PDB file of C-alpha atoms and ligand atoms in Angstrom:
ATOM      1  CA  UNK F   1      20.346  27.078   3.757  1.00  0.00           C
ATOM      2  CA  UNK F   2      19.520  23.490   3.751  1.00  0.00           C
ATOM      3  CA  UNK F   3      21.379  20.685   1.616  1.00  0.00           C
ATOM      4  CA  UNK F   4      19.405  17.230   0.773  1.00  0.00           C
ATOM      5  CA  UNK F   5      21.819  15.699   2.761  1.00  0.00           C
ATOM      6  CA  UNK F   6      20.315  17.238   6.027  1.00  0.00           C
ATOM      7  CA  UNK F   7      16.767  15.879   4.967  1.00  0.00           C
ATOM      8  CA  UNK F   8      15.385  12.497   6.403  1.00  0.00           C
ATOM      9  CA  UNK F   9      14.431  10.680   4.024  1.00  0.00           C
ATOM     10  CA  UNK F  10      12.006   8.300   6.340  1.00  0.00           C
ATOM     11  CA  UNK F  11      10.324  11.401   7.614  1.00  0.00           C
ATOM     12  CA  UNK F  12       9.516  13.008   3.989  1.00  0.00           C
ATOM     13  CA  UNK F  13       5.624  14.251   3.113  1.00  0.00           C
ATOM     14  CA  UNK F  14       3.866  12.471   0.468  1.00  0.00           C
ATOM     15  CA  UNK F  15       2.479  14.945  -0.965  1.00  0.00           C
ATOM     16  CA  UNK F  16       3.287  18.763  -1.125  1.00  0.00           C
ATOM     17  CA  UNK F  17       1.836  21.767  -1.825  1.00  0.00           C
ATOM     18  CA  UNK F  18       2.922  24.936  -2.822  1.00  0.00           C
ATOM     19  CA  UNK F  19       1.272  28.888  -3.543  1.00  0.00           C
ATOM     20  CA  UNK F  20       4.094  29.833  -5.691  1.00  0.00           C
ATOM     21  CA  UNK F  21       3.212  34.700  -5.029  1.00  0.00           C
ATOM     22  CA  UNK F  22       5.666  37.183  -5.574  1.00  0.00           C
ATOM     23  CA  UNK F  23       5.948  37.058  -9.162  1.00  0.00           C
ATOM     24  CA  UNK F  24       4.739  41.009  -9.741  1.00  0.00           C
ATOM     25  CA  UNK F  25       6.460  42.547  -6.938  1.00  0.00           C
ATOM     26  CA  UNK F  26       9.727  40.169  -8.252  1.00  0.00           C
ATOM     27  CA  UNK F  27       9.540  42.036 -11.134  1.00  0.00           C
ATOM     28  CA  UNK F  28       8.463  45.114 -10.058  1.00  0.00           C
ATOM     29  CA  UNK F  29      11.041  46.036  -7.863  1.00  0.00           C
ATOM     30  CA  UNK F  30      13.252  45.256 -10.586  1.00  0.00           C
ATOM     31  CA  UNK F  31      11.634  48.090 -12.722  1.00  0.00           C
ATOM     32  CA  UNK F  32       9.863  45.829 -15.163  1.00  0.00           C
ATOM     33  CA  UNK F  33       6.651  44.631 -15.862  1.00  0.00           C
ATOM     34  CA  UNK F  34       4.763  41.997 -14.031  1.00  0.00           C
ATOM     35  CA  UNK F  35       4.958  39.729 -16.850  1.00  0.00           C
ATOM     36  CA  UNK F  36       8.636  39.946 -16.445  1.00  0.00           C
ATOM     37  CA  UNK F  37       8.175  38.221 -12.747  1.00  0.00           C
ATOM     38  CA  UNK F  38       6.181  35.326 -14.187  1.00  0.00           C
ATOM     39  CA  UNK F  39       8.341  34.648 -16.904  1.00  0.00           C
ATOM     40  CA  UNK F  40      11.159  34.337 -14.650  1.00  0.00           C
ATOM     41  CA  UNK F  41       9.234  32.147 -12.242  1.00  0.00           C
ATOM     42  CA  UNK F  42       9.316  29.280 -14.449  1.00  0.00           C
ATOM     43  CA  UNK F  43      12.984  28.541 -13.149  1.00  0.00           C
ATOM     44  CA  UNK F  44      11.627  28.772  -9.581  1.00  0.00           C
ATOM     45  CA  UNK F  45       9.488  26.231 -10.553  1.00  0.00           C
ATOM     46  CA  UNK F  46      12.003  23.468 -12.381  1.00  0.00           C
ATOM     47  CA  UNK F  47      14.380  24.080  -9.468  1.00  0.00           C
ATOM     48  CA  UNK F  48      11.339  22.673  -7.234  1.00  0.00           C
ATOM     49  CA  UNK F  49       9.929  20.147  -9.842  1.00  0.00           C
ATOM     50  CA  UNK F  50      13.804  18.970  -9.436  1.00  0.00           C
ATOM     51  CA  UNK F  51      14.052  19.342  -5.972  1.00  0.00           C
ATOM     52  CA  UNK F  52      10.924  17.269  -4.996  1.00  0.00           C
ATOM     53  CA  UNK F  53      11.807  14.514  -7.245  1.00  0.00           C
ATOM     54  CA  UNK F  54      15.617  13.913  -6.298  1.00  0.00           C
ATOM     55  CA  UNK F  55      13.868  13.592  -2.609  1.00  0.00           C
ATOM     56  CA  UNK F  56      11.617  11.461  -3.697  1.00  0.00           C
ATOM     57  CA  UNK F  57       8.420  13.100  -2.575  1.00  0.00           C
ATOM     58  CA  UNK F  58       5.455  11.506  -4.495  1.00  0.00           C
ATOM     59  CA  UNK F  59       3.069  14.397  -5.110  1.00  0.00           C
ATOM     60  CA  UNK F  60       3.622  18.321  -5.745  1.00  0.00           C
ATOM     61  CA  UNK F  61       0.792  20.695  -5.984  1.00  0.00           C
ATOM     62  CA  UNK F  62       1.219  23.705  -7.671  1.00  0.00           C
ATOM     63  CA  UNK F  63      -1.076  26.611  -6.880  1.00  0.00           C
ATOM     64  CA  UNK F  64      -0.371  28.173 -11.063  1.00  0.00           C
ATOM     65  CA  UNK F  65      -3.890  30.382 -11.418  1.00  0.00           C
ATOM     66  CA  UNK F  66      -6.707  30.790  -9.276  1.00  0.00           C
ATOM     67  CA  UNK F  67     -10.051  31.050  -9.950  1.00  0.00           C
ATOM     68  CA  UNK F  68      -9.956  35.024  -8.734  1.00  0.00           C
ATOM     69  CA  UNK F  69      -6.845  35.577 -10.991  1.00  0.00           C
ATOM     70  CA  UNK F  70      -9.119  35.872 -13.883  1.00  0.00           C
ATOM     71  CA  UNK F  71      -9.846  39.168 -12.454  1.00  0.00           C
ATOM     72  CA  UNK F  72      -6.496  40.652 -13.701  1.00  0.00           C
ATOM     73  CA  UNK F  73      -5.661  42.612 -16.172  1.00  0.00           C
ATOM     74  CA  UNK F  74      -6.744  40.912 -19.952  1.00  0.00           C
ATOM     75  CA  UNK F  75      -2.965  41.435 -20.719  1.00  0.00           C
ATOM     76  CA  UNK F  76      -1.702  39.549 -17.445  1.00  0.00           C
ATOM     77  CA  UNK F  77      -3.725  36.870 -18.297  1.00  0.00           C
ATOM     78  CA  UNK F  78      -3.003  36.506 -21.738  1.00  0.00           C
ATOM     79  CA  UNK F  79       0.191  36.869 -20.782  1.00  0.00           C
ATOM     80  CA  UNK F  80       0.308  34.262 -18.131  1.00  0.00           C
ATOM     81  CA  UNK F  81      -1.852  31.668 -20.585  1.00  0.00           C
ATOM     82  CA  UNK F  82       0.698  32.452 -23.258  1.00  0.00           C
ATOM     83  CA  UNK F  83       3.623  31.206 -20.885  1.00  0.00           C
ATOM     84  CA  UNK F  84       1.575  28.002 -19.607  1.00  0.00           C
ATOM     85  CA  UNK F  85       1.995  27.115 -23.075  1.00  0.00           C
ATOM     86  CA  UNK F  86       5.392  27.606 -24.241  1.00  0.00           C
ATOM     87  CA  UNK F  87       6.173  26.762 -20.958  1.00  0.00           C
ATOM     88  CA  UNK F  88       5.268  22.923 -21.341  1.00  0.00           C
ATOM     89  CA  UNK F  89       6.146  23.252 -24.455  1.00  0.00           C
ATOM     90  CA  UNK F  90       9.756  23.747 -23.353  1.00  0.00           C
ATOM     91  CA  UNK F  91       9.701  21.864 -20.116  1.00  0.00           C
ATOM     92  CA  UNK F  92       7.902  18.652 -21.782  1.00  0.00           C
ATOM     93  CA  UNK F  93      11.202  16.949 -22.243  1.00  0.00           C
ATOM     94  CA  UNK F  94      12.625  17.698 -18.853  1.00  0.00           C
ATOM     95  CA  UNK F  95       9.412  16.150 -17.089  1.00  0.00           C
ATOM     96  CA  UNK F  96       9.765  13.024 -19.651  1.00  0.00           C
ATOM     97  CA  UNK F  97      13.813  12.616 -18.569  1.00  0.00           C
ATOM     98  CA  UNK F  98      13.167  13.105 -14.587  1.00  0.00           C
ATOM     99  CA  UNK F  99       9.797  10.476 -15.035  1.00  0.00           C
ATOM    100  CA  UNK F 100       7.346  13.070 -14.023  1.00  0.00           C
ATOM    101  CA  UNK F 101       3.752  12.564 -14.597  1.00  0.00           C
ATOM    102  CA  UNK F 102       1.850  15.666 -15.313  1.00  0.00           C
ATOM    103  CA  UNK F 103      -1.870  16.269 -13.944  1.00  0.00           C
ATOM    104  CA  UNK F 104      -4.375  18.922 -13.232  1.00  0.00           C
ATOM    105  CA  UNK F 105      -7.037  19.776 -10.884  1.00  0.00           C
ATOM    106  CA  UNK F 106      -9.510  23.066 -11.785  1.00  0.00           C
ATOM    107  CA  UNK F 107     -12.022  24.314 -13.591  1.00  0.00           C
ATOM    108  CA  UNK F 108     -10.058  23.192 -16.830  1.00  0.00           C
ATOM    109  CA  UNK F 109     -12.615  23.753 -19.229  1.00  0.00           C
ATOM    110  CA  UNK F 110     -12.411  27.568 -18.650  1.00  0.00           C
ATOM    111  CA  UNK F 111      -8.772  27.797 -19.615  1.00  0.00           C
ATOM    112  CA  UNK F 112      -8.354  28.726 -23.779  1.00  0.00           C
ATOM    113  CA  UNK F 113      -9.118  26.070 -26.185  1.00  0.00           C
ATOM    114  CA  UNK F 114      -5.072  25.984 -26.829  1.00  0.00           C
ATOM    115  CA  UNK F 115      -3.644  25.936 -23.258  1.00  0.00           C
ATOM    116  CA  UNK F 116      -6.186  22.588 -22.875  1.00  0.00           C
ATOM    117  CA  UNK F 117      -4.756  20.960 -25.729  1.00  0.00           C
ATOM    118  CA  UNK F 118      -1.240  21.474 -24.646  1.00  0.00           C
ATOM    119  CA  UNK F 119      -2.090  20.674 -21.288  1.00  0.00           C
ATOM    120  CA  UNK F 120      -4.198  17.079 -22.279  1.00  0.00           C
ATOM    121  CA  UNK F 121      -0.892  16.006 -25.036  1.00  0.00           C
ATOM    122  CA  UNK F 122       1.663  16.513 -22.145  1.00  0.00           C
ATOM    123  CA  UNK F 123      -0.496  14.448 -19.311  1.00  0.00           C
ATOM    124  CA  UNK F 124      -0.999  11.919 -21.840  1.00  0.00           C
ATOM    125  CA  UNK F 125       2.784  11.992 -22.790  1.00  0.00           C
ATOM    126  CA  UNK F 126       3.797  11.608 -19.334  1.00  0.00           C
ATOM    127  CA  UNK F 127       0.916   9.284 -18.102  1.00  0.00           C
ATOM    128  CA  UNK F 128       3.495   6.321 -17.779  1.00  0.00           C
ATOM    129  CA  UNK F 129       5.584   8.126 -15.567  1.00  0.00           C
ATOM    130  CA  UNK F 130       6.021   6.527 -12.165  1.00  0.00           C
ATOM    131  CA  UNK F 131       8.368   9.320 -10.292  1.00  0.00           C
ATOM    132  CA  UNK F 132       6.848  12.403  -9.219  1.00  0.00           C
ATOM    133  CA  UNK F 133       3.428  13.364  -9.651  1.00  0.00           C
ATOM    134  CA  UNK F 134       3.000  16.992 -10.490  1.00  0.00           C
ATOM    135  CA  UNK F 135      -0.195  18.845 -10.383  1.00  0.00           C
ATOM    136  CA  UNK F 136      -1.077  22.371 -11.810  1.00  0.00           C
ATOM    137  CA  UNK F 137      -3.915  24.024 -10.299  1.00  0.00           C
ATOM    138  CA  UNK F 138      -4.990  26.204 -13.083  1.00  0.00           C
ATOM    139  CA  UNK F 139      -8.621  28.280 -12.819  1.00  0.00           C
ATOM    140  CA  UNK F 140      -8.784  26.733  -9.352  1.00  0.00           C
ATOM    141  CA  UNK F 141     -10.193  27.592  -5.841  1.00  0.00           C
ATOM    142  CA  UNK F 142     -11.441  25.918  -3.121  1.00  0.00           C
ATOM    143  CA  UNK F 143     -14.588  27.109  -2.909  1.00  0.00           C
ATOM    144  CA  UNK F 144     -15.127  26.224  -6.776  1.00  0.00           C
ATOM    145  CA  UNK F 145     -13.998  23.063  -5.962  1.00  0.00           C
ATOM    146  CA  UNK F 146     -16.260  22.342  -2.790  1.00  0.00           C
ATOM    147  CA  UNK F 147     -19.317  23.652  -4.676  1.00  0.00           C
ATOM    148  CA  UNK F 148     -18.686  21.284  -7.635  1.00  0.00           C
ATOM    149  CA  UNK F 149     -18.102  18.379  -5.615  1.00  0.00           C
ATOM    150  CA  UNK F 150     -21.873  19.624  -3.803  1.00  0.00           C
ATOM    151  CA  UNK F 151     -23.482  19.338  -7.096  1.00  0.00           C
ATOM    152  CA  UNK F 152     -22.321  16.138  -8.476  1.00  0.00           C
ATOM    153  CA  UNK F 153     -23.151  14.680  -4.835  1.00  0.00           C
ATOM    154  CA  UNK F 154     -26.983  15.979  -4.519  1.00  0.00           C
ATOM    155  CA  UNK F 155     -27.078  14.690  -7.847  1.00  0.00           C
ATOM    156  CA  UNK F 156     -25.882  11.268  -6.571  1.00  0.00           C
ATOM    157  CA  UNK F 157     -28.223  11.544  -3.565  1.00  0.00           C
ATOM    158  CA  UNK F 158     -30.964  12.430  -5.699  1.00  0.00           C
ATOM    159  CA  UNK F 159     -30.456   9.461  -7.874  1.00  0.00           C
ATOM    160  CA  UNK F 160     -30.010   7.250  -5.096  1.00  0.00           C
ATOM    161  CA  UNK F 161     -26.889   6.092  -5.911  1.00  0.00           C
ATOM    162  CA  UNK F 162     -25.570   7.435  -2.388  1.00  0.00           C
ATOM    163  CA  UNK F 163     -27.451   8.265   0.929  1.00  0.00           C
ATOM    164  CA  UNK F 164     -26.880  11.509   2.423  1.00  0.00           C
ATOM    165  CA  UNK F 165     -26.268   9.826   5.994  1.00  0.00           C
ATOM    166  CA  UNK F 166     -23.682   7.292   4.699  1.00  0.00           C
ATOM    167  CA  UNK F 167     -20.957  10.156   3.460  1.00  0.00           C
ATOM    168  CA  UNK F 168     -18.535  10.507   5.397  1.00  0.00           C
ATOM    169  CA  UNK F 169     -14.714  12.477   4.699  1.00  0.00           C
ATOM    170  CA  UNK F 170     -13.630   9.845   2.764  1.00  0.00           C
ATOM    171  CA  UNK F 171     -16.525   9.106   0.580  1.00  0.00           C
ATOM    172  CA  UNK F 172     -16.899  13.526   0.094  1.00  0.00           C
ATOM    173  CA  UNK F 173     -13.001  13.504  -0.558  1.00  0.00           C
ATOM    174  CA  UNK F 174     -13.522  11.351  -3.705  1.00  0.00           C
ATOM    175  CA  UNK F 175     -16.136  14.391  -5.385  1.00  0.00           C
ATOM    176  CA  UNK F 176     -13.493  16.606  -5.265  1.00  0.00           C
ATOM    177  CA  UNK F 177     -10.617  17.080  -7.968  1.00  0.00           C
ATOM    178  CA  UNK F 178      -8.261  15.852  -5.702  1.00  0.00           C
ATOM    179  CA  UNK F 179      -9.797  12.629  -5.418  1.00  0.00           C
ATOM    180  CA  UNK F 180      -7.024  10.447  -6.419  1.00  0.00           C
ATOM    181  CA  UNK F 181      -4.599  12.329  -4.484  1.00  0.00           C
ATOM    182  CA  UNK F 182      -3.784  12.032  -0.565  1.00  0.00           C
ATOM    183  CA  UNK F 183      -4.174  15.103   1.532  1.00  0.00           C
ATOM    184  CA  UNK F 184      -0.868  17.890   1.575  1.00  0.00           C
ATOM    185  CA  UNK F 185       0.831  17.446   5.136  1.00  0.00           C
ATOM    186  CA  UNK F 186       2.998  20.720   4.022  1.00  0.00           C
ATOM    187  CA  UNK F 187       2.145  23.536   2.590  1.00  0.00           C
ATOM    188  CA  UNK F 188       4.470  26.755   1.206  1.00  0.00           C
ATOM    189  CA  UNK F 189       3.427  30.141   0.537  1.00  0.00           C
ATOM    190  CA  UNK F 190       6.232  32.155  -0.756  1.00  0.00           C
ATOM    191  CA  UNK F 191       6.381  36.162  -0.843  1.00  0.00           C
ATOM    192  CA  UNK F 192       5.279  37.012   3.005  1.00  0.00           C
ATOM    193  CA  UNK F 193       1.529  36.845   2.952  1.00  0.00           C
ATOM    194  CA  UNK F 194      -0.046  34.869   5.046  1.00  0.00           C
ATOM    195  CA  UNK F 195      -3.035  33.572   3.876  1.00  0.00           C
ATOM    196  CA  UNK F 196      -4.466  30.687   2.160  1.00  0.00           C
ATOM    197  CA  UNK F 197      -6.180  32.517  -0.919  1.00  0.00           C
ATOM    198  CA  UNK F 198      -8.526  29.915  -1.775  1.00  0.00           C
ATOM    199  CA  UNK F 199      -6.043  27.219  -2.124  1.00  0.00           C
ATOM    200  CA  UNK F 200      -7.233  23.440  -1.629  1.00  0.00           C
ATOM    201  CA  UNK F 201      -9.574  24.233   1.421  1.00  0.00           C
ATOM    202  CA  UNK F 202     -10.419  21.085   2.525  1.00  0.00           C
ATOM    203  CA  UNK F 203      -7.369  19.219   1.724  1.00  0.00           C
ATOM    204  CA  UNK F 204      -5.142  21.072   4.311  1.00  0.00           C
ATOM    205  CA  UNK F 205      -7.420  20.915   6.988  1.00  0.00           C
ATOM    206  CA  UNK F 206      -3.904  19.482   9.196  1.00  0.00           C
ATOM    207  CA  UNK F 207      -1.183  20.441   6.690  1.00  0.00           C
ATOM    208  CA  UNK F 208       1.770  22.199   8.267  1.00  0.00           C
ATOM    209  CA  UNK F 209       2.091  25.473   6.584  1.00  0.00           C
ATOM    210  CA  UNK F 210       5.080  27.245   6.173  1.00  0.00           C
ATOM    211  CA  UNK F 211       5.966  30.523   4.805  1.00  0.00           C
ATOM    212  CA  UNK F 212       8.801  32.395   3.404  1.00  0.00           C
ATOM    213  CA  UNK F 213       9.670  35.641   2.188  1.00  0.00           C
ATOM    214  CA  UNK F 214      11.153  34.691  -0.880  1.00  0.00           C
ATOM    215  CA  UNK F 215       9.709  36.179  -4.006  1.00  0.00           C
ATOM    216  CA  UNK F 216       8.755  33.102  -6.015  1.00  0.00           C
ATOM    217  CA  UNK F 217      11.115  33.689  -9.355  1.00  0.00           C
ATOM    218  CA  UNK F 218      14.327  33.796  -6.156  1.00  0.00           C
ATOM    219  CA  UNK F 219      12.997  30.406  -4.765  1.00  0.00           C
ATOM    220  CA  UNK F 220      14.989  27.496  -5.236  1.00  0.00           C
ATOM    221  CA  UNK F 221      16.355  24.156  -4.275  1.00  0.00           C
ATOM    222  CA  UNK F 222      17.974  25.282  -1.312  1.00  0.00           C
ATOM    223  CA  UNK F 223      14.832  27.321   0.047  1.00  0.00           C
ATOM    224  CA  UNK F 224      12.397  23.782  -0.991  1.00  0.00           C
ATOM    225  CA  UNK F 225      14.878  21.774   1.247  1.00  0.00           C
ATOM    226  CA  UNK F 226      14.738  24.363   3.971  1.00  0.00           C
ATOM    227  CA  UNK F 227      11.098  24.333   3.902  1.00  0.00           C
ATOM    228  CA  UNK F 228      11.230  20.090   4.668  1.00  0.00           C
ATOM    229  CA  UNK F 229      13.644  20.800   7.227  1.00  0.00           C
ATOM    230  CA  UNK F 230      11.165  22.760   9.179  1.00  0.00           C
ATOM    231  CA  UNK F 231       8.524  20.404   8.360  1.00  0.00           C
ATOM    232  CA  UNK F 232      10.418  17.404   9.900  1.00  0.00           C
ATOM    233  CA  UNK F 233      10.727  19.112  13.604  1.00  0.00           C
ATOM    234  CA  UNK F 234       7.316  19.465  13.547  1.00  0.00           C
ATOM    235  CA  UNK F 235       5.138  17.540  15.984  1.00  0.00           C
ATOM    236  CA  UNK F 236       1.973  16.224  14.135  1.00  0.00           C
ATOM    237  CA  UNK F 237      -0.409  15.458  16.941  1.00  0.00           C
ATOM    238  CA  UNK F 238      -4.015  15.679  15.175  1.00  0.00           C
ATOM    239  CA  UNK F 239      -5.455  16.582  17.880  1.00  0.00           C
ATOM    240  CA  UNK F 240      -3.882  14.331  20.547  1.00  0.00           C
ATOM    241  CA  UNK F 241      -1.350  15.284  23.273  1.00  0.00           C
ATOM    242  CA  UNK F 242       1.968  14.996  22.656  1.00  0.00           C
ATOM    243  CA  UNK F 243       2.949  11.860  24.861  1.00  0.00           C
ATOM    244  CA  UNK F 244       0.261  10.093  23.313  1.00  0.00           C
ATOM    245  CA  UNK F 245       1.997  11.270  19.881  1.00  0.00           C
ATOM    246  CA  UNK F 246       5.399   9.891  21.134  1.00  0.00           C
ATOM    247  CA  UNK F 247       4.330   6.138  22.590  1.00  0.00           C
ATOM    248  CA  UNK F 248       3.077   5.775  19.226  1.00  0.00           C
ATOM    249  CA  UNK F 249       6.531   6.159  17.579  1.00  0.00           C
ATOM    250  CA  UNK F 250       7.524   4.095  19.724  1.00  0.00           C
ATOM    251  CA  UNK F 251       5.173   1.035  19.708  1.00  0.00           C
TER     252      UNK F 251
HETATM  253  C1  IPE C   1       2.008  34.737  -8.291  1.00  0.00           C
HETATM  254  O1  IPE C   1       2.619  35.979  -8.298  1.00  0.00           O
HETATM  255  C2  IPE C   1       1.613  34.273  -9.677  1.00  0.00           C
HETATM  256  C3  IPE C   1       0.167  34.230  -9.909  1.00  0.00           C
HETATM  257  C4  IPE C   1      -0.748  34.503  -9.027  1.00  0.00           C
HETATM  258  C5  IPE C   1      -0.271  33.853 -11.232  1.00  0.00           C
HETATM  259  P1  IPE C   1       1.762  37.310  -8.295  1.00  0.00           P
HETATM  260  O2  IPE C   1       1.486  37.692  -9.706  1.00  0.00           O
HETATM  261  O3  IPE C   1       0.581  37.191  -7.414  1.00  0.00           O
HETATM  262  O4  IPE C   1       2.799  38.347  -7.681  1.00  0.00           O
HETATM  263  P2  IPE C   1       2.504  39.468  -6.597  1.00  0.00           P
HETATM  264  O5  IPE C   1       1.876  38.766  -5.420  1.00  0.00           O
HETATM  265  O6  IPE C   1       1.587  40.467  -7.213  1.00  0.00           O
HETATM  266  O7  IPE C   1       3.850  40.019  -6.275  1.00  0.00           O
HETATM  267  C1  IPE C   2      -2.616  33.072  -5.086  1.00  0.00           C
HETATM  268  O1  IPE C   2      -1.862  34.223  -5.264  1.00  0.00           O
HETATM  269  C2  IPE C   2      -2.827  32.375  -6.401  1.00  0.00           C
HETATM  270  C3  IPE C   2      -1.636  31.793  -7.010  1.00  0.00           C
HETATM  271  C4  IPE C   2      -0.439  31.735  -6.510  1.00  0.00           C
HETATM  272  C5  IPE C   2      -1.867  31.190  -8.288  1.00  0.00           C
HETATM  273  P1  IPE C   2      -2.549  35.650  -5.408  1.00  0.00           P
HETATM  274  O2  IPE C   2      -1.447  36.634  -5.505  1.00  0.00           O
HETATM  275  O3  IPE C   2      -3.534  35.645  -6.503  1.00  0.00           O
HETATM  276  O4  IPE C   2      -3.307  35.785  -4.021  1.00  0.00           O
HETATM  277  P2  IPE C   2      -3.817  37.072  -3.247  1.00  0.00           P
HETATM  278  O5  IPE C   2      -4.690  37.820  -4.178  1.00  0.00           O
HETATM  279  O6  IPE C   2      -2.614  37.855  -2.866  1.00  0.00           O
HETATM  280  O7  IPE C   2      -4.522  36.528  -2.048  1.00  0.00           O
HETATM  281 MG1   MG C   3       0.273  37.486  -5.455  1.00  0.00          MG
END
C-alpha cells in the first residue's frame, strides 16, 4: 500500500471525488445489520477527510446520499439521517482543528428540518477555514442537478438576462451546485461496482476514475494514497495525442 511519501506533491488533483458503497454488504457479511456498515463508515471517512488534507488537496467530494437512496427502507434512512447528525455533531471539532471548511451541494431542502440545521451551524462554523474544502452530497444526483440548473437558466433566458446562444460550458457550469467548485480530475468508487450512479454527471466528463474493492467502512489512508498513486501515472491527454501531451510539459 502506498505511503504519502511516495505521492508527488506537484502532480496532486485539486479537487477529488469520492462514491464512498459497500457500507451494507460491510456489515452484512459481518452478520449485522446494514446500519451497522454505515455507522462504521464514518471512520472510513475521517481517515480520508485526514488523508486529503495532510496532502494538501483543496477540494473533496463526498458522494453521502443520493437522490435514489430515498428509496430505501424508512428505517435505513432514518437511520442514515440520524448518523449525519451525530456524526457532525462529533466530528465538528476535528474539522475546526484540521481547518476544514464544510459545504454541500443537493437538493438540501429535502433533507429533515434537523439534519439542515446541523448541517447550516457547522458550514457556518467552519466558513473561515482555508485548508480543505469538504463537500457532502446529500439528496443529490446528477440528473437532479442538470434539471435544476435547466430551470433557473430558461428562466434567465426568458427574462433576458442571458441569451440562449451566448452559454457556453463555463457560463452552464455556474447553474449548477457545483458552481464555485472546479471540475474532479479523480474519481473513487469503492466496493467493486462500476458505475457512476448518478454522481456529478457533468463534472467528470474527463475525471480519471478509479475503483477499488474495498468495502467503504475498510477504506483508509493507505487505500486514499494508493488511489493518487494511480492517478499520477496517468496520461491526461483531453483528447490530444500523447506527444502533443508531452511537448507541452516540456515547453
Ligand atoms: C453506501 O453503502 C452508503 C450509502 C449509499 C448511503 P451502501 O449502503 O450502498 O452499501 P451496499 O452497496 O449495499 O453494500
Ligand atoms: C451510490 O451508492 C450513492 C452513494 C454512495 C451515496 P448506491 O449503493 O446507492 O448505488 P447503486 O444503487 O449501487 O448504484
Ligand atoms: Mg451501495
Amino acid at each position: 500500500m502506498a505511503t504519502i511519501e511516495s505521492i508527488n506533491k506537484e502532480k496532486l488533483p485539486i479537487h477529488v471525488a469520492v462514491i464512498m458503497d459497500g457500507n451494507g454488504r460491510w456489515a452484512q457479511r459481518k452478520g449485522n445489520s446494514r446500519i451497522f456498515g454505515h455507522q462504521n463508515g464514518v471512520l472510513a471517512v475521517r481517515q480520508t477527510v485526514e488523508a486529503a488534507s495532510e496532502l494538501g488537496i483543496q477540494y473533496l467530494t463526498l458522494y453521502a446520499f443520493s437522490t435514489e437512496n430515498w428509496n430505501r427502507p424508512r428505517e435505513e434512512v432514518n437511520a442514515l439521517m440520524s448518523l449525519l447528525i451525530n456524526t457532525i455533531e462529533k466530528e465538528l471539532d476535528s474539522l475546526l482543528e484540521n481547518n476544514v471548511s464544510l459545504h454541500i451541494i443537493g437538493d438540501t431542502e429535502s433533507l429533515p428540518e434537523d439534519v439542515q440545521k446541523q448541517l447550516s451551524a457547522a458550514i457556518e462554523k467552519t466558513r473561515n477555514n482555508n485548508g480543505l474544502n469538504l463537500v457532502l452530497a446529500l439528496s443529490y444526483s446528477g440528473r437532479w442537478e442538470i434539471l435544476n440548473a435547466m430551470r433557473k437558466l430558461a428562466l434567465d433566458v426568458k427574462n433576458n438576462k442571458i441569451q440562449a446562444n451566448e452559454l457556453g460550458c463555463d457560463s452552464f457550469s455556474q447553474y449548477l451546485t457545483t458552481a464555485d467548485l472546479p471540475d474532479p480530475e479523480l474519481l473513487i468508487r469503492t466496493s467493486g461496482e462500476y458505475r457512476i450512479s448518478n454522481f456529478l454527471l457533468w463534472q467528470i466528463a474527463y475525471a480519471e476514475l478509479y475503483f477499488t474493492d474495498i468495502l467503504w467502512p475498510d477504506f483508509r489512508k493507505e487505500h486514499f494514497f494508493d488511489a493518487i498513486v494511480d492517478f499520477q501515472k496517468r496520461e491526461r491527454r483531453f483528447g490530444k495525442i500523447s506527444e502533443q501531451i508531452n511537448s507541452e510539459s516540456v515547453n
